Amino acid sequence: MMSRLTVAQALIRFLAVQETERDGARQRLINGCFGIFGHGNVAGLGQALHQYRELLPFHPARNEQGMVHIAAGYARQRNRLGTFACTTSVGPGATNMVTGAALATINRLPVLLLPGDTFATRTPHPVLQMLEVPHDATMTVNDCFRPVSRFYERVERPEQLIPAALEAVRVLTDPAETGAVTLALPEDVQAEAFEVPDTFLEPRVWTIYRQPPAPEALSRAAELIRGARGPLIVAGGGVIYSEATAALRAFVDATGIPVAETMAGRGALVSDHPLSLGAIGATGSAAGNRLARDADVVIGIGTRWSDFTTASHSAFQNPGVRFVNVNVAAFDAGKQSGLPVVGDARVALEQLREALGGWRVDNEWEGRACREAALWSEEVTRVASLDGEHAGLPTQAQIIKEINDAAGETGVLVNAAGSAPGDLHKLWRARDPEGKSYHVEYGYSCMGYEIPGGVGVKLAAPDREVYVLVGDGSYLMLPGELVTAVAQRVPIVIVLVDNHGYASIGALSRSIGSAGFGTSTEGLPLDLATNAESLGARVVRTKTIDELRAALASARGADGPVVVYISTDRYAGVPSYEGWWDVPVAEVSEEETVRAARAEYDRAHTSERQYLGSPHE
Ligand SMILES: Cc1ncc(C[n+]2csc(CCOP(=O)(O)OP(=O)(O)O)c2C)c(N)n1
Ligand SMILES: [Mg+2]
């Protein structure tokens, strides 16, 4: 049987009935559609969304970038099993989503992007907001989505929708391939009708199977680990997405191997576990970085080995260090010359535990890991108790501790850019056994992600308290989705930390000899609390840690967003604990500060390694 529908109507009906399934549990894949209308989508998708509003709920957004962040935040909280679609007009509305697409693809998070596109017939060209490329009539601004999408298609004929939509969902639901998926929809094609087979519109379930690793790879990994004197696990986001935190804990309890965590993997093992070393790398803990330095076998699980994790290839200094990479994506499993164990993290951990057959790590190494972990937890307490030195202002470390306490076991902390990610990576005490309490977007570290990302998290997990930590710079970049939170009564708590500029980049600038150039807003007549109030949020202005604590308590049970405003000591940073990050310093300069920074850089740079040792020897 066939139904005569427009391309947009067929697409909305199709999206409304796609489901994911893992371990027998099903959920809706596309939970609604965010959008901003213009001439490029109001008649096609806009009409279809209106007609089928009961099937696929529509939510207006304020900035196209922001709505992609909402979808990404949602997808991460849902362990990539559910997300949103995002529709835009042609031209600026479409390209505003490019940054969101890059964020989603880099973080391996599924988002479905539906930018409008210029006429497939080309008859009225050049249409409003169109880029004309004289030598290539097939090119439009939407070609910007190609490098930042895991699947890209421009639907130029109605029948093309069917294979395009199926491929789009296949990529969205594949944990190894997922990221931004872009279907560019020319405005004339959206409104065109065709005969749609009813089977295309029937419910479809996309099962995410847990792929077991190759048995040979598993036994080689077990052999390598059995021969290790100082093995270390580096847990990445894949552990959490695969819901493997309990399997990780069982593996650690059985083997005694300590765990350090990447940004996306923070919280994979609860912080009070005796073998939890906390963070690793450029923003690592003393415990994580000391054990990393000496480890001889490093087992990366669900990590893509970013420079922050490896401290720009300086974290692992054992000359014989070998890597085992458990990853669902072969691309990531092959990094660091590692032994690739391609498969699902949970299955791999369970099978690896069995393959090790009761083997346990050296007592001395385990004892050292436990001592370092205990010392580190004392250091976290100490840093959070230090007062700021300037004008009696609180420190960011003190603020983090208050949010951490308010969040308890199940609250979720959301952050992305500025000085907070590094401080949080070091100081956050993760308490949720499912590893969902720490949501720092650090694949793209995109200023402006915090508020929309927090909205997405809350929509995905309405039973959890959501705490958004946002810097003044990041707030100014994209405050508009606060209005979306107000409109939809999304009760998130936003702690707006005002240190009058880009404290993180100011410090980085000083470290390369350039005196914090161009990073301060001091002296400008800004009032961000009033700005937030004007967007409809409830705002609590606080000055001290006691006032912050009271504000966090009073925000519970609100029926919309609450912004807690606080100024901090810009210069009271959390120290580095044997971490390093490669940011090249000018090789020549008239300025003495730059020459001194370069000398320090040249010294530190000698610790950068290439990790070429094969685990097969
Ligand atoms: C979109 C975007 N532009 C630029 C950067 C580079 N950058 C990283 S942190 C930062 C400053 C952030 O300022 P703020 O949010 O106030 O946090 P603070 O550093 O003061 O803690 C900048 C400009 C970025 N990460 N994202
Ligand atoms: Mg700031």
XYZ file of C-alpha atoms and ligand atoms in Angstrom:
644
model
C 0.000 0.000 0.000
C 1.061 3.567 -0.670
C 0.275 6.986 0.822
C 0.678 10.253 -1.021
C 2.746 12.513 1.259
C 5.218 15.329 0.928
C 8.877 14.544 1.539
C 8.700 16.477 4.827
C 5.534 14.646 5.951
C 7.055 11.246 5.131
C 10.260 12.123 6.992
C 8.460 13.273 10.157
C 6.222 10.181 10.172
C 9.302 7.976 9.689
C 11.320 9.656 12.474
C 8.450 9.454 14.950
C 8.465 5.623 14.923
C 12.174 4.744 15.083
C 13.256 2.963 18.256
C 16.549 1.740 19.677
C 16.945 -1.440 21.679
C 19.821 -2.616 23.823
C 19.805 -5.494 26.317
C 16.089 -5.921 25.604
C 15.158 -2.356 26.661
C 13.600 -0.140 24.016
C 13.333 3.618 23.740
C 12.402 6.182 21.152
C 15.353 7.306 18.996
C 14.065 10.746 17.929
C 12.291 12.284 20.909
C 11.143 15.427 19.178
C 12.357 18.126 16.853
C 13.940 21.443 17.799
C 13.825 24.148 15.198
C 13.847 27.716 13.990
C 11.803 28.462 10.891
C 12.622 30.544 7.841
C 11.650 30.406 4.167
C 13.829 27.303 3.766
C 11.781 25.064 6.098
C 8.549 26.767 7.168
C 6.447 25.402 4.310
C 8.002 21.943 4.066
C 9.113 20.671 7.450
C 7.202 23.396 9.312
C 3.930 22.281 7.761
C 4.668 18.602 8.439
C 5.697 19.251 12.055
C 2.497 21.179 12.608
C 0.318 18.486 11.022
C 2.008 15.667 12.978
C 2.659 17.563 16.229
C 1.084 14.731 18.232
C 3.479 12.200 16.684
C 6.718 14.183 16.970
C 6.722 17.100 19.436
C 8.220 20.362 18.148
C 10.249 22.727 20.367
C 11.265 26.239 19.274
C 14.883 27.175 20.012
C 16.692 30.549 20.031
C 19.911 29.764 18.241
C 20.523 26.871 15.839
C 23.862 26.068 17.459
C 22.165 25.923 20.848
C 19.534 23.459 19.722
C 22.178 21.045 18.430
C 23.853 21.284 21.849
C 20.515 20.404 23.473
C 20.327 17.299 21.279
C 23.949 16.385 22.082
C 23.460 16.827 25.838
C 20.370 14.659 25.647
C 22.142 11.968 23.613
C 25.065 11.804 26.023
C 22.805 11.493 29.056
C 20.873 8.720 27.255
C 24.100 6.832 26.474
C 23.543 7.545 22.767
C 20.277 5.577 22.586
C 18.034 8.615 22.072
C 18.380 12.093 20.610
C 16.529 14.951 18.849
C 16.201 16.158 15.274
C 16.990 19.824 14.491
C 15.433 21.725 11.584
C 16.627 25.046 10.146
C 16.053 27.366 7.247
C 18.610 27.755 4.440
C 21.771 29.847 4.729
C 22.660 31.336 8.153
C 20.189 29.154 10.045
C 21.803 26.093 8.514
C 25.433 27.117 8.980
C 24.743 28.103 12.592
C 24.502 24.342 13.211
C 27.996 23.563 11.887
C 29.663 24.126 15.289
C 27.068 21.910 16.973
C 27.655 19.232 14.350
C 31.400 19.262 14.950
C 30.848 18.969 18.706
C 28.536 15.980 18.278
C 30.806 14.182 15.825
C 33.958 14.737 17.872
C 32.229 13.493 21.029
C 30.664 10.564 19.121
C 27.131 11.686 19.976
C 24.155 11.099 17.664
C 22.259 14.208 16.478
C 20.061 14.453 13.395
C 20.399 17.726 11.478
C 17.882 18.798 8.867
C 19.119 22.052 7.293
C 16.993 23.518 4.523
C 18.734 23.876 1.174
C 18.310 25.910 -2.029
C 15.952 24.756 -4.808
C 16.767 21.445 -6.466
C 15.092 22.781 -9.633
C 17.362 25.851 -9.404
C 14.682 27.825 -11.324
C 14.374 30.922 -9.059
C 18.090 31.071 -8.216
C 19.829 32.903 -6.678
C 17.377 32.582 -3.820
C 17.631 34.744 -0.670
C 20.644 33.753 1.514
C 22.201 31.587 -1.170
C 25.943 31.299 -1.756
C 26.708 31.325 -5.479
C 29.685 29.224 -6.545
C 30.268 30.131 -10.216
C 32.268 27.012 -11.107
C 30.126 24.443 -9.246
C 26.325 24.659 -9.261
C 25.969 21.627 -6.966
C 27.691 23.387 -4.069
C 25.757 25.193 -1.310
C 26.688 26.412 2.168
C 25.495 23.038 3.454
C 28.635 21.444 2.036
C 30.216 22.838 5.240
C 28.510 19.930 7.007
C 30.455 17.266 5.118
C 33.622 17.154 7.258
C 31.661 17.429 10.513
C 29.017 14.790 9.739
C 29.301 11.025 9.923
C 26.720 10.789 7.151
C 25.730 13.549 4.741
C 23.122 13.511 1.995
C 21.290 16.161 -0.015
C 17.858 14.849 -0.920
C 17.307 16.157 -4.434
C 14.444 13.863 -5.500
C 11.536 12.683 -3.324
C 12.263 8.945 -3.751
C 15.799 9.565 -2.478
C 14.360 10.208 0.996
C 13.831 6.506 1.629
C 17.447 5.266 1.344
C 18.705 8.530 2.895
C 16.502 8.228 5.987
C 17.372 4.562 6.524
C 21.099 5.200 6.207
C 20.821 8.215 8.515
C 19.304 6.110 11.285
C 21.735 3.255 10.745
C 24.654 5.649 11.337
C 22.959 7.380 14.300
C 22.472 4.047 16.076
C 25.889 2.515 15.339
C 28.083 3.172 18.407
C 31.281 3.066 16.334
C 30.098 5.366 13.569
C 27.725 7.733 15.314
C 27.963 11.526 15.352
C 26.151 14.277 13.485
C 24.004 13.008 10.618
C 22.929 15.658 8.117
C 20.104 15.437 5.623
C 20.084 18.655 3.604
C 16.581 19.262 2.296
C 16.059 21.635 -0.666
C 13.019 23.780 0.064
C 11.136 22.743 -3.063
C 11.766 19.030 -2.486
C 10.477 19.256 1.126
C 7.052 20.286 -0.159
C 6.908 17.850 -3.095
C 4.536 14.868 -2.856
C 5.292 11.263 -3.818
C 3.905 7.770 -3.319
C 5.348 6.559 -0.004
C 5.262 2.805 0.695
C 3.449 2.223 4.015
C 6.211 -0.173 5.078
C 8.559 2.842 5.205
C 6.267 4.459 7.762
C 5.872 1.423 10.030
C 7.704 1.240 13.388
C 11.293 0.054 13.165
C 13.559 -1.156 15.969
C 17.327 -0.694 15.684
C 19.046 -3.176 17.967
C 22.447 -2.211 19.337
C 24.196 -5.534 19.750
C 27.091 -5.896 22.165
C 29.883 -6.930 19.862
C 32.309 -9.380 21.531
C 36.007 -8.944 20.722
C 37.884 -11.498 18.617
C 38.923 -14.402 20.912
C 42.547 -14.204 19.732
C 42.728 -10.490 20.535
C 41.288 -11.191 23.960
C 43.792 -13.940 24.792
C 46.690 -11.780 23.596
C 45.465 -8.955 25.814
C 45.172 -11.329 28.783
C 48.703 -12.576 28.183
C 50.089 -9.059 28.039
C 48.296 -8.067 31.262
C 49.460 -11.210 33.088
C 53.039 -10.266 32.272
C 52.649 -6.695 33.533
C 54.249 -5.428 36.736
C 52.463 -2.095 36.708
C 49.215 -2.178 34.712
C 46.880 0.806 34.616
C 43.359 1.197 33.250
C 42.458 4.439 31.488
C 38.673 4.615 31.434
C 37.066 6.763 28.738
C 33.540 7.761 27.809
C 32.964 4.391 26.134
C 32.795 2.711 29.561
C 29.846 4.913 30.511
C 28.062 4.821 27.137
C 28.210 1.034 27.114
C 26.855 0.902 30.710
C 29.980 -0.976 31.708
C 30.662 0.766 35.048
C 29.622 -2.283 37.104
C 31.728 -4.548 34.866
C 34.684 -2.185 35.324
C 34.297 -2.262 39.081
C 34.114 -6.078 39.086
C 37.234 -6.217 36.903
C 39.128 -3.871 39.233
C 38.029 -5.780 42.341
C 39.123 -9.075 40.763
C 42.502 -7.883 39.431
C 43.583 -4.996 41.670
C 44.436 -2.840 38.629
C 43.974 0.900 39.381
C 41.829 3.183 37.231
C 42.518 6.686 35.944
C 39.882 8.550 33.972
C 39.671 10.781 30.897
C 37.348 13.803 30.743
C 34.496 11.812 29.167
C 35.226 8.802 31.377
C 35.293 10.705 34.670
C 33.085 8.849 37.140
C 33.460 5.459 35.407
C 34.618 4.236 38.837
C 33.222 5.961 41.938
C 35.805 8.235 43.555
C 35.737 6.538 46.959
C 36.861 3.205 45.486
C 40.345 2.486 46.904
C 41.749 1.989 43.390
C 40.220 5.145 41.896
C 43.071 7.494 40.975
C 40.741 10.134 39.524
C 41.836 12.139 36.509
C 44.770 11.497 34.172
C 46.772 13.710 31.810
C 47.187 17.456 31.380
C 44.500 18.064 34.015
C 45.231 14.857 35.889
C 45.471 14.132 39.598
C 48.809 13.515 41.270
C 47.740 9.894 41.761
C 46.721 9.317 38.147
C 49.783 10.965 36.654
C 52.297 9.277 38.966
C 50.995 5.794 38.218
C 50.756 6.641 34.504
C 54.393 7.705 34.448
C 55.580 4.240 35.524
C 52.890 1.930 34.098
C 54.168 -0.801 31.765
C 50.808 -1.957 30.355
C 48.081 0.643 29.851
C 44.593 -0.655 29.165
C 42.555 2.070 27.473
C 38.840 1.354 27.517
C 36.530 3.457 25.367
C 39.014 6.312 24.955
C 40.194 8.118 21.831
C 43.444 9.180 23.520
C 43.112 12.955 23.211
C 46.121 15.139 24.026
C 44.576 16.046 27.378
C 44.491 12.356 28.312
C 48.079 11.613 27.278
C 49.339 15.010 28.530
C 50.440 15.565 24.917
C 52.186 12.182 24.843
C 54.155 12.902 28.009
C 52.058 11.006 30.574
C 53.547 7.540 29.985
C 57.298 7.497 30.523
C 58.064 3.804 31.023
C 60.331 3.068 28.021
C 58.696 -0.325 27.513
C 55.090 0.844 27.893
C 52.529 -1.097 25.830
C 48.877 -0.269 25.187
C 45.793 -2.460 24.998
C 42.857 -0.583 23.470
C 39.356 -1.851 24.102
C 37.104 0.133 21.790
C 33.973 -0.377 19.749
C 35.604 1.678 16.980
C 38.584 0.071 15.225
C 39.837 3.589 14.479
C 40.374 4.319 18.180
C 41.481 0.776 19.070
C 44.465 1.148 16.753
C 45.953 4.215 18.432
C 49.237 4.376 20.440
C 50.512 1.299 18.535
C 48.190 -0.582 20.861
C 46.832 -4.110 20.780
C 43.373 -3.530 19.326
C 40.532 -5.261 21.168
C 37.616 -4.170 19.019
C 34.291 -4.646 20.748
C 31.798 -3.513 23.336
C 33.392 -2.353 26.610
C 31.089 -4.329 28.880
C 31.471 -7.651 27.067
C 35.215 -7.123 26.699
C 35.663 -6.405 30.422
C 33.638 -9.472 31.411
C 35.510 -11.745 29.009
C 38.887 -10.305 29.906
C 38.199 -10.913 33.593
C 37.441 -14.548 32.801
C 40.475 -14.907 30.556
C 42.693 -13.648 33.388
C 41.366 -16.521 35.509
C 41.959 -15.202 39.016
C 45.260 -13.449 38.198
C 45.973 -10.474 40.430
C 48.376 -7.597 40.108
C 51.603 -7.324 42.088
C 50.958 -6.376 45.752
C 53.469 -3.601 45.669
C 51.843 -1.857 42.675
C 48.347 -2.209 44.108
C 49.519 -0.889 47.488
C 51.159 2.087 45.850
C 48.001 2.850 43.888
C 45.861 2.720 47.046
C 48.249 5.026 48.937
C 48.312 7.552 46.083
C 44.500 7.434 45.796
C 44.114 8.120 49.543
C 46.645 10.983 49.450
C 44.824 12.450 46.469
C 41.484 12.498 48.211
C 43.123 14.436 51.083
C 44.568 16.889 48.548
C 41.104 17.475 47.045
C 39.755 18.335 50.500
C 42.717 20.626 51.175
C 42.408 22.587 47.908
C 38.694 23.158 48.418
C 39.339 24.552 51.905
C 41.809 27.271 50.821
C 40.485 30.825 50.780
C 41.000 33.206 47.873
C 43.526 35.993 48.225
C 41.761 38.795 46.367
C 39.047 40.973 47.899
C 37.738 38.056 49.943
C 36.266 36.457 46.828
C 35.538 32.715 46.867
C 37.600 30.344 44.721
C 36.346 28.103 41.944
C 37.548 25.065 43.940
C 35.253 26.072 46.808
C 32.345 26.503 44.400
C 32.960 23.070 42.873
C 32.872 21.475 46.313
C 29.513 23.093 47.089
C 27.993 21.918 43.804
C 29.469 18.455 44.353
C 27.827 18.256 47.796
C 24.500 19.597 46.530
C 24.515 17.128 43.612
C 24.881 14.171 45.977
C 24.953 10.767 44.311
C 22.696 11.347 41.318
C 22.907 15.056 40.450
C 24.607 15.833 37.136
C 27.268 18.501 36.683
C 27.404 20.070 33.195
C 30.326 22.127 31.892
C 32.444 22.508 28.759
C 34.989 25.325 28.521
C 37.135 27.734 30.511
C 39.089 27.073 33.679
C 36.337 24.890 35.136
C 36.902 21.684 33.078
C 40.458 21.299 34.374
C 39.474 22.092 37.963
C 36.499 19.736 37.769
C 38.534 16.930 36.199
C 40.862 17.081 39.191
C 38.480 17.882 42.023
C 35.076 16.316 41.281
C 34.184 13.390 43.553
C 32.088 11.060 41.424
C 29.446 9.248 43.430
C 26.956 7.836 40.922
C 27.617 4.106 40.299
C 26.349 4.547 36.710
C 28.930 7.255 36.055
C 26.365 9.847 34.973
C 27.164 12.596 37.483
C 29.952 14.229 35.467
C 29.089 15.734 32.089
C 31.975 17.860 30.883
C 31.980 18.269 27.107
C 35.682 18.271 26.361
C 35.896 16.761 22.903
C 35.178 20.209 21.425
C 35.283 22.202 24.695
C 32.810 24.540 23.112
C 32.039 27.804 24.895
C 28.265 28.181 24.963
C 27.523 24.460 25.334
C 26.802 24.634 29.053
C 23.250 26.019 29.209
C 21.781 24.204 26.170
C 23.720 21.041 27.078
C 22.197 21.219 30.574
C 18.709 21.600 29.092
C 19.311 18.435 27.047
C 20.534 16.525 30.099
C 17.481 17.501 32.136
C 15.101 16.538 29.313
C 16.853 13.147 29.130
C 16.898 12.559 32.894
C 14.024 14.486 34.531
C 14.569 12.685 37.856
C 18.125 13.933 38.275
C 19.079 17.389 39.537
C 21.124 19.173 36.876
C 23.821 21.709 37.840
C 25.283 23.784 35.027
C 28.586 25.475 35.842
C 29.181 28.276 33.330
C 31.852 30.963 33.113
C 31.032 34.575 32.237
C 32.713 34.226 28.833
C 30.862 31.046 27.970
C 27.584 32.556 29.208
C 27.972 35.574 26.895
C 28.662 33.316 23.935
C 25.228 31.620 23.964
C 22.774 32.644 26.717
C 19.704 32.365 24.445
C 18.706 28.815 25.340
C 17.970 30.112 28.841
C 14.771 31.356 27.191
C 14.086 27.821 25.941
C 14.525 26.540 29.509
C 12.112 29.228 30.744
C 9.583 28.494 27.979
C 9.664 24.747 28.614
C 10.012 25.053 32.394
C 13.196 23.037 32.498
C 14.314 23.199 36.148
C 18.087 23.346 35.934
C 20.394 25.194 38.304
C 22.938 27.386 36.517
C 25.900 28.567 38.574
C 27.256 31.572 36.686
C 30.852 32.129 37.734
C 31.948 35.654 36.900
C 35.691 36.270 36.975
C 35.464 39.130 34.470
C 36.851 37.504 31.389
C 38.673 34.491 30.130
C 40.598 33.429 33.234
C 41.789 30.180 31.648
C 43.153 31.743 28.488
C 44.517 34.662 30.534
C 46.581 32.189 32.542
C 47.637 30.365 29.369
C 48.642 33.699 27.845
C 50.757 34.555 30.890
C 52.379 31.105 30.724
C 53.536 31.733 27.141
C 54.844 35.189 28.096
C 52.039 37.421 26.762
C 50.627 38.880 29.998
C 46.979 37.794 29.635
C 46.568 39.990 26.534
C 42.964 40.362 25.307
C 41.305 38.184 27.924
C 39.761 40.552 30.489
C 36.446 42.409 30.620
C 37.431 44.278 33.794
C 36.147 47.857 33.780
C 33.223 47.148 31.441
C 29.797 47.963 32.898
C 28.468 44.397 32.660
C 25.689 42.972 34.814
C 25.217 39.355 33.834
C 22.809 38.588 36.691
C 20.412 41.221 35.426
C 20.948 39.931 31.905
C 19.835 36.447 32.981
C 16.882 37.934 34.852
C 15.800 39.800 31.717
C 15.585 36.468 29.887
C 13.018 35.243 32.406
C 15.148 33.146 34.754
C 14.929 33.321 38.519
C 18.256 34.795 39.651
C 19.917 34.571 43.052
C 22.874 36.923 43.554
C 25.467 35.489 45.941
C 28.790 36.752 47.247
C 29.995 34.137 49.716
C 30.186 30.351 49.838
C 27.536 30.295 52.590
C 25.181 32.294 50.359
C 25.946 29.960 47.449
C 25.110 26.925 49.594
C 21.815 28.471 50.657
C 20.981 29.406 47.050
C 21.651 25.862 45.830
C 19.359 24.508 48.541
C 16.625 27.028 47.727
C 16.776 26.201 44.008
C 15.482 22.655 44.614
C 11.952 22.101 43.442
C 11.877 25.193 41.201
C 9.653 24.944 38.129
C 12.121 26.575 35.752
C 15.783 27.534 35.492
C 17.465 29.203 38.460
C 20.652 31.184 37.873
C 22.956 31.489 40.879
C 25.375 34.323 40.208
C 28.759 34.504 41.987
C 32.019 36.417 41.409
C 35.291 34.586 41.976
C 38.947 35.208 42.528
C 40.283 35.230 38.969
C 43.821 34.370 40.050
C 43.181 31.561 42.570
C 43.632 28.595 40.243
C 43.965 24.905 41.097
C 47.609 23.864 40.591
C 48.837 21.375 37.983
C 49.796 17.959 39.297
C 52.601 16.790 37.036
C 50.461 17.384 33.944
C 51.625 19.090 30.771
C 49.947 20.349 27.592
C 51.749 21.084 24.346
C 51.021 24.688 23.358
C 53.984 25.863 21.259
C 55.641 29.103 22.389
C 57.204 31.665 20.003
C 60.737 30.550 19.140
C 62.051 34.117 18.907
C 60.816 37.343 20.516
C 61.916 40.784 21.654
C 60.087 40.132 24.916
C 62.020 38.591 27.781
C 58.890 36.913 29.205
C 58.385 35.071 25.908
C 62.019 33.948 25.743
C 61.746 32.600 29.308
C 58.521 30.788 28.419
C 60.173 29.299 25.323
C 63.106 27.995 27.389
C 60.646 26.321 29.750
C 58.723 24.931 26.757
C 61.881 23.468 25.195
C 62.664 21.731 28.484
C 59.158 20.290 28.916
C 58.922 19.269 25.274
C 61.654 16.659 25.718
C 59.130 14.493 27.595
C 56.916 14.060 24.492
C 56.982 10.424 23.317
C 55.840 8.599 20.200
C 54.627 5.241 21.635
C 55.736 3.082 18.744
C 56.353 -0.158 20.671
C 54.195 -2.952 19.315
C 52.430 -5.161 21.863
C 52.881 -8.163 19.555
C 56.583 -8.704 20.327
C 33.595 28.741 21.001
C 34.921 28.852 21.645
N 35.719 29.910 21.391
C 36.936 29.998 21.977
C 37.383 29.042 22.823
C 38.756 29.189 23.476
N 38.551 29.383 24.924
C 38.633 28.349 25.783
S 38.272 28.789 27.325
C 37.985 30.393 26.908
C 37.562 31.396 27.926
C 36.350 30.977 28.697
O 35.954 32.034 29.536
P 34.944 31.800 30.743
O 33.762 31.045 30.266
O 34.691 33.102 31.398
O 35.730 30.826 31.699
P 37.071 31.139 32.547
O 38.233 30.819 31.654
O 37.046 32.565 32.951
O 37.009 30.193 33.692
C 38.220 30.571 25.538
C 38.106 31.870 24.838
C 36.506 27.931 23.054
N 36.853 26.920 23.845
N 35.286 27.880 22.485
Mg 35.499 33.928 33.063
